[in-house]
């Protein structure tokens, strides 16, 4: 399990975005109805990254968001690395497909845009020709964001005060990516 942590632990560098006029704008903002104020723009941020590789936009799914919120509210930290929320082992329950999950956590409040930017920055570590991450690098959060078969996203945020990295955003994706194939 690899996590991207915000705060004194990591610096995120993201390349600028290029979109093709109005079409790119419409694709980036497709399906964001229902996001909470704290996560405003998270679906659009995902869709900007997906548009870069020609993948259809995600739509917000309130059921996935409810799954993510129910989990993040519990503040479960039983597995390494300590000080950050664990992945939800039961996130697929009640959904018609396997559910993927990305977690972003920081020592201070985190924004939806910073979470997606951090996951997107992993593109630099993804080798499409070999369909793997560069040696010693993480890219699975990025490949989940751009996974072409994933069509829905639902995210949640919460503060877990007893965690070192207690400001958390969890995004759940349906159907899950990272199943052994290529993301796009």
Coordinates of N, CA and C in Angstrom, one line a residue:
X1 N 0.8 -1.2 0.0 CA 0.0 0.0 0.0 C 0.9 1.2 0.0
X2 N 0.6 2.1 -0.9 CA 1.4 3.4 -0.9 C 0.4 4.6 -0.8
X3 N 0.8 5.5 0.0 CA -0.1 6.7 0.2 C 0.7 7.9 -0.1
X4 N 0.1 8.9 -0.6 CA 0.7 10.2 -0.8 C 0.3 11.1 0.3
X5 N 1.2 11.6 1.1 CA 0.9 12.4 2.3 C 1.2 13.9 2.1
X6 N 0.4 14.8 2.6 CA 0.6 16.2 2.4 C 1.2 16.7 3.7
X7 N 1.9 17.8 3.7 CA 2.5 18.4 4.9 C 4.0 18.4 4.7
X8 N 4.7 18.2 5.8 CA 6.1 18.2 5.8 C 6.7 17.0 5.1
X9 N 5.9 16.0 4.8 CA 6.3 14.8 4.3 C 6.6 14.8 2.8
X10 N 5.8 15.6 2.0 CA 6.0 15.5 0.5 C 5.7 16.9 -0.1
X11 N 6.4 17.1 -1.2 CA 6.1 18.3 -2.0 C 5.5 17.8 -3.3
X12 N 4.4 18.3 -3.8 CA 3.7 17.9 -5.0 C 4.0 18.9 -6.1
X13 N 4.5 18.4 -7.3 CA 4.7 19.2 -8.4 C 3.8 18.7 -9.5
X14 N 3.0 19.5 -10.1 CA 2.0 19.2 -11.1 C 2.2 20.0 -12.4
X15 N 2.2 19.3 -13.5 CA 2.3 20.0 -14.8 C 1.0 20.7 -15.1
X16 N 1.1 21.8 -15.9 CA -0.1 22.6 -16.3 C -1.0 21.8 -17.1
X17 N -2.3 22.1 -17.1 CA -3.3 21.4 -17.9 C -3.6 22.2 -19.2
X18 N -3.8 21.4 -20.2 CA -4.2 21.9 -21.5 C -5.5 21.3 -21.9
X19 N -6.5 22.0 -22.2 CA -7.8 21.5 -22.7 C -8.1 22.2 -24.0
X20 N -8.9 21.5 -24.8 CA -9.4 22.0 -26.1 C -10.6 22.8 -25.9
X21 N -10.5 24.1 -25.6 CA -11.6 25.0 -25.6 C -12.8 24.5 -24.8
X22 N -14.0 24.8 -25.2 CA -15.2 24.6 -24.5 C -15.5 23.1 -24.3
X23 N -15.1 22.2 -25.3 CA -15.3 20.8 -25.1 C -14.6 20.3 -23.9
X24 N -13.4 20.7 -23.7 CA -12.6 20.3 -22.5 C -13.3 20.8 -21.2
X25 N -13.8 22.0 -21.3 CA -14.5 22.6 -20.1 C -15.7 21.8 -19.7
X26 N -16.5 21.4 -20.7 CA -17.7 20.6 -20.5 C -17.4 19.3 -20.0
X27 N -16.3 18.6 -20.5 CA -15.9 17.3 -20.1 C -15.4 17.4 -18.6
X28 N -14.7 18.4 -18.3 CA -14.1 18.5 -17.0 C -15.2 18.7 -15.9
X29 N -16.3 19.3 -16.3 CA -17.3 19.6 -15.3 C -18.5 18.7 -15.3
X30 N -18.4 17.6 -16.2 CA -19.5 16.7 -16.3 C -19.7 16.0 -15.0
X31 N -21.0 15.8 -14.5 CA -21.3 15.0 -13.5 C -20.9 15.3 -12.1
X32 N -20.8 16.6 -11.7 CA -20.3 17.0 -10.4 C -21.4 17.3 -9.5
X33 N -22.7 17.3 -9.9 CA -23.8 17.6 -9.0 C -23.8 16.7 -7.8
X34 N -24.0 17.2 -6.6 CA -24.1 16.4 -5.4 C -22.8 16.5 -4.5
X35 N -21.8 17.1 -5.0 CA -20.6 17.2 -4.2 C -20.9 18.1 -3.0
X36 N -20.2 17.8 -1.9 CA -20.4 18.7 -0.7 C -19.5 19.9 -0.9
X37 N -19.8 21.0 -0.2 CA -19.0 22.2 -0.3 C -17.5 22.0 -0.1
X38 N -17.2 21.1 0.9 CA -15.8 20.9 1.2 C -15.0 20.2 0.1
X39 N -15.8 19.5 -0.8 CA -15.2 18.8 -1.9 C -15.5 19.4 -3.3
X40 N -16.1 20.6 -3.3 CA -16.5 21.2 -4.5 C -15.4 21.2 -5.6
X41 N -15.7 20.7 -6.7 CA -14.7 20.7 -7.8 C -13.9 19.4 -7.9
X42 N -14.1 18.4 -7.0 CA -13.3 17.2 -7.1 C -13.6 16.4 -8.3
X43 N -14.8 16.3 -8.7 CA -15.2 15.5 -9.9 C -14.6 16.2 -11.1
X44 N -14.7 17.5 -11.2 CA -14.1 18.3 -12.3 C -12.6 18.1 -12.4
X45 N -11.9 18.1 -11.2 CA -10.5 17.9 -11.2 C -10.1 16.5 -11.7
X46 N -10.8 15.5 -11.3 CA -10.6 14.2 -11.9 C -10.8 14.2 -13.4
X47 N -11.8 14.9 -13.9 CA -12.1 14.8 -15.3 C -11.1 15.6 -16.1
X48 N -10.5 16.6 -15.6 CA -9.4 17.3 -16.3 C -8.2 16.3 -16.5
X49 N -7.9 15.5 -15.5 CA -6.8 14.5 -15.7 C -7.2 13.5 -16.7
X50 N -8.5 13.0 -16.6 CA -8.9 12.0 -17.5 C -9.0 12.5 -19.0
X51 N -9.3 13.8 -19.2 CA -9.3 14.4 -20.5 C -8.0 14.4 -21.2
X52 N -6.9 14.5 -20.3 CA -5.5 14.5 -20.9 C -5.2 13.2 -21.6
X53 N -5.8 12.1 -21.2 CA -5.5 10.8 -21.9 C -6.7 10.3 -22.7
X54 N -7.7 11.2 -22.9 CA -8.9 10.9 -23.8 C -9.9 9.9 -23.2
X55 N -10.0 9.9 -21.8 CA -10.9 9.0 -21.2 C -12.2 9.8 -20.8
X56 N -13.3 9.1 -21.0 CA -14.6 9.7 -20.7 C -14.7 10.2 -19.2
X57 N -15.4 11.3 -19.0 CA -15.5 11.8 -17.6 C -16.2 10.9 -16.6
X58 N -15.8 11.1 -15.4 CA -16.5 10.4 -14.3 C -17.8 11.2 -13.9
X59 N -18.7 10.6 -13.3 CA -19.9 11.3 -12.8 C -19.9 11.0 -11.3
X60 N -20.4 12.0 -10.5 CA -20.5 11.9 -9.1 C -21.6 10.8 -8.7
X61 N -21.3 10.0 -7.8 CA -22.2 9.0 -7.3 C -22.4 9.1 -5.8
X62 N -23.6 9.4 -5.5 CA -23.9 9.6 -4.0 C -23.8 8.4 -3.2
X63 N -24.0 7.2 -3.8 CA -23.8 6.0 -3.0 C -22.3 5.7 -2.7
X64 N -21.5 6.0 -3.7 CA -20.0 5.8 -3.4 C -19.6 6.9 -2.4
X65 N -20.1 8.1 -2.5 CA -19.8 9.1 -1.5 C -20.2 8.7 -0.1
X66 N -21.4 8.1 0.0 CA -21.9 7.6 1.3 C -21.0 6.5 1.8
X67 N -20.5 5.7 1.0 CA -19.6 4.6 1.4 C -18.3 5.2 1.9
X68 N -17.8 6.2 1.2 CA -16.5 6.9 1.6 C -16.7 7.6 2.9
X69 N -17.9 8.3 3.0 CA -18.1 9.1 4.2 C -18.3 8.2 5.5
X70 N -19.0 7.1 5.3 CA -19.2 6.2 6.4 C -17.8 5.6 6.9
X71 N -16.9 5.4 6.0 CA -15.6 4.9 6.3 C -14.8 6.0 7.0
X72 N -14.6 7.1 6.3 CA -13.7 8.1 6.8 C -14.2 8.6 8.2
X73 N -15.5 8.6 8.5 CA -16.0 9.0 9.8 C -15.5 8.1 10.9
X74 N -15.2 6.9 10.6 CA -14.8 5.9 11.6 C -13.3 6.1 12.0
X75 N -12.5 6.8 11.2 CA -11.1 7.0 11.5 C -10.4 5.7 11.9
X76 N -10.4 4.7 11.1 CA -9.8 3.4 11.3 C -8.3 3.5 10.9
X77 N -7.4 3.1 11.9 CA -6.0 3.1 11.6 C -5.4 1.9 12.4
X78 N -5.5 0.7 11.8 CA -5.0 -0.5 12.3 C -3.8 -1.1 11.6
X79 N -3.6 -0.6 10.4 CA -2.5 -1.2 9.5 C -1.5 -0.1 9.3
X80 N -0.3 -0.5 8.9 CA 0.8 0.4 8.5 C 0.4 1.1 7.2
X81 N 0.8 2.3 7.0 CA 1.6 3.1 7.9 C 0.6 3.7 9.0
X82 N 1.2 3.8 10.2 CA 0.4 4.3 11.3 C 0.3 5.8 11.2
X83 N -0.8 6.4 11.7 CA -1.0 7.8 11.7 C -1.9 8.3 10.5
X84 N -2.4 7.4 9.7 CA -3.2 7.7 8.5 C -4.3 6.7 8.4
X85 N -5.5 7.1 7.9 CA -6.6 6.2 7.8 C -6.3 5.0 6.9
X86 N -6.8 3.8 7.2 CA -6.6 2.6 6.4 C -7.6 2.6 5.2
X87 N -7.3 1.8 4.2 CA -8.3 1.5 3.1 C -9.4 0.7 3.7
X88 N -10.6 1.0 3.2 CA -11.8 0.3 3.6 C -11.9 -1.1 3.0
X89 N -11.7 -2.1 3.7 CA -11.8 -3.5 3.1 C -13.2 -3.9 2.6
X90 N -14.2 -3.2 3.1 CA -15.6 -3.6 2.8 C -16.2 -2.6 1.8
X91 N -15.5 -1.7 1.1 CA -16.0 -0.7 0.3 C -16.9 -1.1 -0.8
X92 N -16.8 -2.4 -1.3 CA -17.6 -2.9 -2.3 C -19.0 -3.4 -1.9
X93 N -19.2 -3.5 -0.6 CA -20.5 -4.0 -0.2 C -21.6 -3.1 -0.6
X94 N -22.7 -3.7 -1.2 CA -23.8 -2.9 -1.6 C -23.7 -2.3 -3.0
X95 N -22.6 -2.5 -3.6 CA -22.4 -1.9 -5.0 C -22.3 -3.1 -6.0
X96 N -22.7 -2.8 -7.2 CA -22.8 -3.9 -8.2 C -21.5 -4.3 -8.8
X97 N -20.4 -3.6 -8.4 CA -19.0 -3.9 -8.9 C -18.0 -3.7 -7.8
X98 N -16.8 -4.2 -8.1 CA -15.7 -3.9 -7.1 C -15.5 -2.4 -7.1
X99 N -15.1 -1.9 -5.9 CA -14.9 -0.5 -5.7 C -13.4 -0.2 -5.5
X100 N -12.9 0.8 -6.3 CA -11.5 1.2 -6.1 C -11.5 2.4 -5.1
X101 N -10.3 2.7 -4.5 CA -10.2 3.7 -3.5 C -8.9 4.4 -3.5
X102 N -8.9 5.8 -3.5 CA -7.7 6.6 -3.3 C -7.9 7.3 -2.0
X103 N -6.8 7.5 -1.2 CA -6.8 8.2 0.0 C -5.7 9.3 -0.1
X104 N -6.1 10.5 0.4 CA -5.1 11.6 0.5 C -5.2 12.1 1.9
X105 N -4.1 12.3 2.6 CA -4.1 12.8 4.0 C -3.0 13.8 4.2
X106 N -3.3 14.7 5.2 CA -2.3 15.7 5.5 C -2.3 16.1 6.9
X107 N -1.3 16.8 7.3 CA -1.2 17.3 8.7 C -2.1 18.6 8.9
X108 N -2.5 19.2 7.9 CA -3.3 20.4 7.9 C -4.5 20.2 6.9
X109 N -5.5 21.0 7.0 CA -6.6 20.8 6.1 C -6.2 20.7 4.6
X110 N -6.8 19.7 3.9 CA -6.4 19.4 2.5 C -7.6 19.8 1.6
X111 N -7.3 20.2 0.4 CA -8.3 20.6 -0.6 C -8.5 19.4 -1.6
X112 N -9.7 19.4 -2.2 CA -10.0 18.5 -3.2 C -9.0 18.6 -4.4
X113 N -8.7 19.8 -4.8 CA -7.8 20.0 -5.9 C -6.4 19.5 -5.5
X114 N -5.9 19.7 -4.3 CA -4.6 19.2 -3.9 C -4.5 17.7 -3.9
X115 N -5.6 17.0 -3.5 CA -5.7 15.6 -3.5 C -5.6 15.0 -4.9
X116 N -6.4 15.6 -5.8 CA -6.3 15.1 -7.2 C -5.0 15.4 -7.9
X117 N -4.5 16.6 -7.6 CA -3.2 17.0 -8.2 C -2.1 16.0 -7.7
X118 N -2.1 15.6 -6.5 CA -1.1 14.6 -6.0 C -1.2 13.3 -6.7
X119 N -2.5 12.8 -6.8 CA -2.7 11.6 -7.5 C -2.3 11.7 -9.0
X120 N -2.6 12.8 -9.6 CA -2.2 13.0 -11.0 C -0.7 13.2 -11.2
X121 N 0.0 13.7 -10.3 CA 1.4 13.8 -10.4 C 2.1 12.5 -10.5
X122 N 1.5 11.4 -10.1 CA 2.0 10.1 -10.2 C 2.1 9.7 -11.7
X123 N 1.5 10.4 -12.6 CA 1.6 10.1 -14.0 C 3.1 10.0 -14.5
X124 N 3.9 10.8 -13.9 CA 5.4 10.8 -14.2 C 6.0 9.5 -13.9
X125 N 5.4 8.7 -13.0 CA 6.0 7.4 -12.6 C 5.4 6.3 -13.3
X126 N 4.4 6.5 -14.2 CA 3.7 5.4 -14.9 C 4.3 5.2 -16.3
X127 N 4.7 4.0 -16.6 CA 5.3 3.6 -17.9 C 4.1 2.9 -18.6
X128 N 3.5 3.6 -19.6 CA 2.4 3.0 -20.3 C 2.8 1.8 -21.1
X129 N 3.9 1.9 -21.8 CA 4.4 0.8 -22.7 C 4.6 -0.5 -21.9
X130 N 5.1 -0.4 -20.7 CA 5.3 -1.5 -19.8 C 4.2 -1.8 -18.8
X131 N 3.2 -0.8 -18.8 CA 2.1 -0.9 -17.9 C 2.5 -1.2 -16.4
X132 N 3.4 -0.3 -16.0 CA 3.8 -0.5 -14.6 C 4.4 0.8 -14.1
X133 N 4.6 0.9 -12.8 CA 5.2 2.1 -12.2 C 6.7 2.0 -12.3
X134 N 7.4 3.1 -12.4 CA 8.8 3.1 -12.4 C 9.3 2.5 -11.1
X135 N 10.5 1.9 -11.1 CA 11.0 1.2 -10.0 C 11.1 2.1 -8.7
X136 N 10.5 1.6 -7.7 CA 10.5 2.3 -6.4 C 9.5 3.5 -6.3
X137 N 8.7 3.7 -7.3 CA 7.7 4.8 -7.4 C 6.3 4.3 -7.3
X138 N 5.4 5.2 -7.0 CA 4.0 4.9 -6.8 C 3.3 5.5 -8.0
X139 N 2.3 4.8 -8.6 CA 1.5 5.3 -9.7 C 0.1 4.8 -9.6
X140 N -0.3 4.0 -8.7 CA -1.6 3.4 -8.6 C -2.7 4.3 -8.4
X141 N -2.5 5.4 -7.7 CA -3.5 6.4 -7.5 C -3.9 7.1 -8.8
X142 N -2.8 7.4 -9.6 CA -3.0 8.0 -10.9 C -3.8 7.1 -11.8
X143 N -3.3 5.8 -11.9 CA -4.0 4.9 -12.8 C -5.5 4.7 -12.4
X144 N -5.8 4.7 -11.1 CA -7.2 4.7 -10.7 C -8.0 5.9 -11.2
X145 N -7.4 7.1 -11.1 CA -8.0 8.3 -11.6 C -8.4 8.2 -13.1
X146 N -7.5 7.6 -13.9 CA -7.7 7.6 -15.3 C -8.2 6.3 -15.9
X147 N -8.5 5.4 -15.0 CA -9.0 4.0 -15.4 C -10.3 4.2 -16.3
X148 N -10.2 3.8 -17.5 CA -11.3 4.0 -18.4 C -12.6 3.3 -18.1
X149 N -12.5 2.2 -17.4 CA -13.7 1.4 -17.1 C -14.4 2.0 -15.8
X150 N -13.7 2.8 -15.0 CA -14.3 3.5 -13.9 C -15.1 4.6 -14.4
X151 N -16.4 4.7 -14.1 CA -17.3 5.7 -14.6 C -17.9 6.6 -13.5
X152 N -17.8 6.2 -12.2 CA -18.4 6.9 -11.1 C -17.4 7.2 -10.0
X153 N -17.6 8.3 -9.3 CA -16.7 8.6 -8.2 C -17.6 9.2 -7.1
X154 N -17.2 8.9 -5.9 CA -17.8 9.5 -4.7 C -16.7 9.7 -3.7
X155 N -16.7 10.9 -3.1 CA -15.6 11.2 -2.2 C -16.2 11.8 -0.8
X156 N -15.3 11.7 0.2 CA -15.7 12.2 1.5 C -14.4 12.8 2.2
X157 N -14.7 13.7 3.1 CA -13.6 14.3 3.9 C -13.9 14.3 5.3
X158 N -12.9 14.2 6.2 CA -13.1 14.2 7.6 C -11.8 14.5 8.3
X159 N -11.9 15.0 9.5 CA -10.7 15.2 10.3 C -10.6 14.2 11.4
X160 N -9.6 13.4 11.5 CA -9.3 12.4 12.5 C -8.2 12.9 13.4
X161 N -8.6 13.6 14.5 CA -7.6 14.3 15.3 C -6.5 13.5 15.9
X162 N -6.7 12.2 16.1 CA -5.7 11.4 16.8 C -4.6 10.9 15.8
X163 N -4.8 11.2 14.5 CA -3.9 10.7 13.5 C -2.8 11.8 13.2
X164 N -1.6 11.4 12.9 CA -0.6 12.3 12.5 C -1.0 13.0 11.2
X165 N -1.6 12.3 10.3 CA -2.1 12.8 9.0 C -3.6 12.7 9.1
X166 N -4.2 13.5 9.9 CA -5.6 13.4 10.2 C -6.6 14.1 9.4
X167 N -6.2 15.0 8.5 CA -7.0 15.6 7.5 C -7.1 14.8 6.3
X168 N -8.3 14.1 6.0 CA -8.4 13.0 5.1 C -9.4 13.3 4.0
X169 N -9.1 12.9 2.8 CA -10.0 12.8 1.7 C -9.9 11.4 1.2
X170 N -11.1 10.7 1.1 CA -11.2 9.4 0.5 C -12.1 9.5 -0.7
X171 N -11.7 8.9 -1.9 CA -12.5 8.8 -3.1 C -12.7 7.4 -3.4
X172 N -13.9 6.9 -3.6 CA -14.2 5.6 -4.1 C -14.7 5.6 -5.5
X173 N -14.3 4.6 -6.3 CA -14.5 4.6 -7.7 C -15.3 3.3 -8.1
X174 N -16.2 3.4 -9.1 CA -16.9 2.3 -9.5 C -17.0 2.3 -11.1
X175 N -16.8 1.1 -11.7 CA -16.1 0.0 -11.1 C -14.6 0.3 -10.8
X176 N -14.0 -0.5 -10.0 CA -12.6 -0.3 -9.6 C -11.7 -0.4 -10.8
X177 N -10.6 0.3 -10.7 CA -9.5 0.1 -11.7 C -8.4 -0.7 -11.1
X178 N -7.2 -0.7 -11.7 CA -6.1 -1.4 -11.3 C -6.3 -2.9 -11.1
X179 N -7.0 -3.5 -12.1 CA -7.3 -4.9 -12.1 C -6.4 -5.8 -12.9
X180 N -5.2 -5.2 -13.3 CA -4.2 -6.0 -14.1 C -4.2 -5.6 -15.5
X181 N -5.2 -4.9 -16.1 CA -5.2 -4.4 -17.4 C -4.5 -3.1 -17.5
X182 N -4.7 -2.4 -18.7 CA -4.2 -1.1 -18.9 C -5.3 -0.1 -18.5
X183 N -4.9 1.1 -18.0 CA -5.9 2.0 -17.5 C -6.7 2.7 -18.7
X184 N -6.1 2.8 -19.8 CA -6.7 3.4 -21.0 C -6.1 2.9 -22.3

